[in-house]
mmCIF file of C-alpha atoms in Angstrom:
data_model
loop_
_atom_site.group_PDB
_atom_site.id
_atom_site.type_symbol
_atom_site.label_atom_id
_atom_site.label_comp_id
_atom_site.label_asym_id
_atom_site.label_seq_id
_atom_site.Cartn_x
_atom_site.Cartn_y
_atom_site.Cartn_z
ATOM 1 C CA MET X 1 75.870 100.705 80.128
ATOM 2 C CA GLU X 2 78.078 97.814 81.096
ATOM 3 C CA LEU X 3 77.754 96.774 84.673
ATOM 4 C CA LYS X 4 81.621 96.820 85.401
ATOM 5 C CA LYS X 5 81.922 100.400 84.091
ATOM 6 C CA ILE X 6 79.005 101.532 86.281
ATOM 7 C CA PHE X 7 80.418 100.131 89.532
ATOM 8 C CA TRP X 8 83.777 101.853 89.065
ATOM 9 C CA LYS X 9 82.362 105.350 88.315
ATOM 10 C CA VAL X 10 82.163 106.608 91.923
ATOM 11 C CA PRO X 11 85.479 105.125 93.101
ATOM 12 C CA LEU X 12 87.279 106.581 90.177
ATOM 13 C CA PHE X 13 85.511 109.994 90.559
ATOM 14 C CA CYS X 14 86.369 110.032 94.261
ATOM 15 C CA ILE X 15 90.049 109.185 93.668
ATOM 16 C CA ALA X 16 90.300 111.878 90.966
ATOM 17 C CA ALA X 17 88.419 114.456 92.969
ATOM 18 C CA GLY X 18 90.562 113.640 96.034
ATOM 19 C CA VAL X 19 93.823 114.152 94.283
ATOM 20 C CA ILE X 20 92.672 117.359 92.513
ATOM 21 C CA ALA X 21 91.192 118.651 95.828
ATOM 22 C CA PHE X 22 94.533 118.055 97.562
ATOM 23 C CA TYR X 23 96.448 120.198 95.158
ATOM 24 C CA VAL X 24 93.744 122.921 95.115
ATOM 25 C CA GLU X 25 93.695 122.928 98.876
ATOM 26 C CA VAL X 26 97.482 123.262 99.068
ATOM 27 C CA PHE X 27 97.422 126.218 96.664
ATOM 28 C CA LEU X 28 94.508 127.977 98.365
ATOM 29 C CA MET X 29 95.828 127.366 101.850
ATOM 30 C CA ILE X 30 99.233 128.954 100.994
ATOM 31 C CA ARG X 31 97.498 131.907 99.425
ATOM 32 C CA PHE X 32 94.584 132.578 101.887
ATOM 33 C CA VAL X 33 95.042 130.573 105.190
ATOM 34 C CA ILE X 34 98.535 131.302 106.227
ATOM 35 C CA VAL X 35 98.597 134.821 107.737
ATOM 36 C CA LYS X 36 101.644 136.847 108.504
ATOM 37 C CA LEU X 37 101.182 139.100 111.545
ATOM 38 C CA PRO X 38 102.781 142.493 111.793
ATOM 39 C CA ASP X 39 105.315 141.198 114.334
ATOM 40 C CA GLY X 40 106.621 138.733 111.743
ATOM 41 C CA THR X 41 105.021 135.593 113.167
ATOM 42 C CA ILE X 42 102.818 133.332 111.036
ATOM 43 C CA LYS X 43 99.532 131.777 111.990
ATOM 44 C CA THR X 44 96.645 130.087 110.242
ATOM 45 C CA ASP X 45 93.105 131.224 109.905
ATOM 46 C CA ASN X 46 90.824 128.342 110.816
ATOM 47 C CA THR X 47 87.762 130.012 109.445
ATOM 48 C CA ARG X 48 89.321 130.404 105.921
ATOM 49 C CA GLU X 49 90.518 126.871 106.158
ATOM 50 C CA LEU X 50 87.036 125.634 106.825
ATOM 51 C CA ILE X 51 85.572 127.742 104.039
ATOM 52 C CA ILE X 52 88.072 126.238 101.555
ATOM 53 C CA TYR X 53 87.325 122.716 102.609
ATOM 54 C CA GLY X 54 83.671 123.314 102.550
ATOM 55 C CA SER X 55 83.676 124.903 99.166
ATOM 56 C CA ILE X 56 85.607 122.029 97.628
ATOM 57 C CA PHE X 57 83.248 119.590 99.256
ATOM 58 C CA ILE X 58 80.061 121.305 97.826
ATOM 59 C CA VAL X 59 81.598 121.796 94.451
ATOM 60 C CA THR X 60 82.606 118.083 94.273
ATOM 61 C CA LEU X 61 79.195 116.973 95.375
ATOM 62 C CA ILE X 62 77.490 119.092 92.792
ATOM 63 C CA VAL X 63 79.818 118.241 89.925
ATOM 64 C CA GLY X 64 79.768 114.445 90.786
ATOM 65 C CA GLY X 65 76.077 114.369 91.399
ATOM 66 C CA MET X 66 74.749 116.482 88.505
ATOM 67 C CA ILE X 67 77.323 115.738 85.870
ATOM 68 C CA PHE X 68 78.961 112.335 86.428
ATOM 69 C CA PHE X 69 76.269 110.340 88.070
ATOM 70 C CA ARG X 70 73.090 111.809 86.717
ATOM 71 C CA ASN X 71 72.424 108.825 84.524
ATOM 72 C CA MET X 72 72.918 106.288 87.203
ATOM 73 C CA THR X 73 70.118 105.039 89.440
ATOM 74 C CA ARG X 74 70.337 105.420 93.282
ATOM 75 C CA LYS X 75 70.850 101.710 93.595
ATOM 76 C CA GLU X 76 73.793 101.803 91.156
ATOM 77 C CA ILE X 77 75.336 104.767 92.953
ATOM 78 C CA PHE X 78 74.939 102.977 96.297
ATOM 79 C CA PHE X 79 76.764 99.875 95.087
ATOM 80 C CA SER X 80 79.446 101.874 93.305
ATOM 81 C CA ALA X 81 80.003 104.149 96.332
ATOM 82 C CA SER X 82 80.160 101.081 98.484
ATOM 83 C CA ILE X 83 83.458 100.108 96.905
ATOM 84 C CA ILE X 84 85.197 103.298 97.916
ATOM 85 C CA VAL X 85 83.530 103.331 101.293
ATOM 86 C CA ALA X 86 84.829 99.820 101.915
ATOM 87 C CA ILE X 87 88.337 100.922 101.006
ATOM 88 C CA GLY X 88 88.082 103.927 103.429
ATOM 89 C CA LEU X 89 86.753 101.706 106.215
ATOM 90 C CA ILE X 90 89.524 99.139 105.728
ATOM 91 C CA MET X 91 92.088 101.960 105.825
ATOM 92 C CA ASP X 92 90.552 103.321 109.031
ATOM 93 C CA LEU X 93 90.381 99.824 110.694
ATOM 94 C CA THR X 94 94.015 99.121 109.604
ATOM 95 C CA GLN X 95 95.295 102.337 110.987
ATOM 96 C CA TRP X 96 93.360 101.906 114.258
ATOM 97 C CA ALA X 97 94.244 98.156 114.706
ATOM 98 C CA PHE X 98 97.966 98.577 114.129
ATOM 99 C CA ASN X 99 98.218 101.982 115.620
ATOM 100 C CA LEU X 100 99.857 103.427 112.444
ATOM 101 C CA THR X 101 100.276 106.979 113.548
ATOM 102 C CA THR X 102 104.004 107.333 112.941
ATOM 103 C CA GLY X 103 106.635 105.728 110.740
ATOM 104 C CA PRO X 104 106.339 104.372 107.270
ATOM 105 C CA GLY X 105 102.866 103.041 107.728
ATOM 106 C CA ALA X 106 101.632 106.489 108.640
ATOM 107 C CA VAL X 107 103.319 108.073 105.597
ATOM 108 C CA PHE X 108 101.613 105.426 103.418
ATOM 109 C CA PHE X 109 98.199 106.320 104.792
ATOM 110 C CA ILE X 110 98.891 110.044 104.410
ATOM 111 C CA TYR X 111 99.173 109.525 100.691
ATOM 112 C CA ALA X 112 96.376 106.851 100.438
ATOM 113 C CA SER X 113 93.986 109.171 102.224
ATOM 114 C CA GLN X 114 94.138 111.667 99.385
ATOM 115 C CA ILE X 115 91.231 109.779 97.799
ATOM 116 C CA PHE X 116 89.010 111.261 100.615
ATOM 117 C CA GLU X 117 90.536 114.746 100.532
ATOM 118 C CA TRP X 118 87.483 116.153 98.663
ATOM 119 C CA SER X 119 85.344 115.395 101.740
ATOM 120 C CA SER X 120 87.821 116.356 104.450
ATOM 121 C CA ILE X 121 85.472 118.937 105.879
ATOM 122 C CA VAL X 122 83.111 116.199 107.173
ATOM 123 C CA PRO X 123 85.639 114.445 109.491
ATOM 124 C CA GLN X 124 87.122 117.789 110.562
ATOM 125 C CA LEU X 125 83.742 119.046 111.652
ATOM 126 C CA PHE X 126 82.899 115.834 113.442
ATOM 127 C CA HIS X 127 86.253 115.861 115.217
ATOM 128 C CA ARG X 128 85.683 119.366 116.405
ATOM 129 C CA VAL X 129 82.303 118.430 117.848
ATOM 130 C CA ASN X 130 83.099 114.931 119.159
ATOM 131 C CA GLU X 131 86.937 115.022 119.868
ATOM 132 C CA ASN X 132 87.057 111.322 118.735
ATOM 133 C CA LEU X 133 89.397 111.107 115.722
ATOM 134 C CA TRP X 134 88.481 107.535 114.818
ATOM 135 C CA PHE X 135 84.739 108.190 114.822
ATOM 136 C CA ALA X 136 85.237 111.303 112.706
ATOM 137 C CA SER X 137 87.396 109.292 110.250
ATOM 138 C CA VAL X 138 84.802 106.593 109.891
ATOM 139 C CA ILE X 139 82.004 109.153 109.242
ATOM 140 C CA GLY X 140 84.399 110.798 106.652
ATOM 141 C CA SER X 141 84.789 107.425 104.904
ATOM 142 C CA LEU X 142 80.936 107.216 104.451
ATOM 143 C CA THR X 143 80.746 110.504 102.503
ATOM 144 C CA PRO X 144 80.642 108.919 99.080
ATOM 145 C CA TYR X 145 77.082 107.814 99.980
ATOM 146 C CA LEU X 146 76.115 111.454 99.653
ATOM 147 C CA PHE X 147 75.924 111.020 95.910
ATOM 148 C CA ILE X 148 72.936 108.704 96.196
ATOM 149 C CA PRO X 149 70.270 111.453 96.290
ATOM 150 C CA PHE X 150 71.565 112.774 92.927
ATOM 151 C CA GLY X 151 70.705 109.381 91.253
ATOM 152 C CA LYS X 152 67.525 108.640 89.293
ATOM 153 C CA LYS X 153 64.781 106.700 91.044
ATOM 154 C CA GLU X 154 64.357 103.101 90.004
ATOM 155 C CA GLN X 155 62.106 102.667 87.011
ATOM 156 C CA VAL X 156 59.498 99.960 87.386
#
């Protein structure tokens, strides 16, 4: 397989999975997470939300690892995943350095962060444990490396 095609497999898969996951999450959240109480008020069920995020994460890992990346070596997956990880870390660093939490910059990053929507359970769980949003976001950017164990071992 041509080297250029191999290195873009993980980033393209992550982008596609992120966009699909976003729309699936919106659909499922509206159907199952938003709860209308008997008095007419509306609340969200955090447990159902985490189940949805976790299910999407596991399905994406299994589909990516067992279908899309099964013919790649672990080394190839590492280098391919490093492209999307670098993009995520640059996005995190840019948001942190310029404090882009409001305004047009924040809106841009809301849309740009869709590429990591498939793995949004990871930063959410880290944020709940650690309370440091930036640390959780950086850990979330590293999730494409979780495809590495699905790769083939190097053949000597």
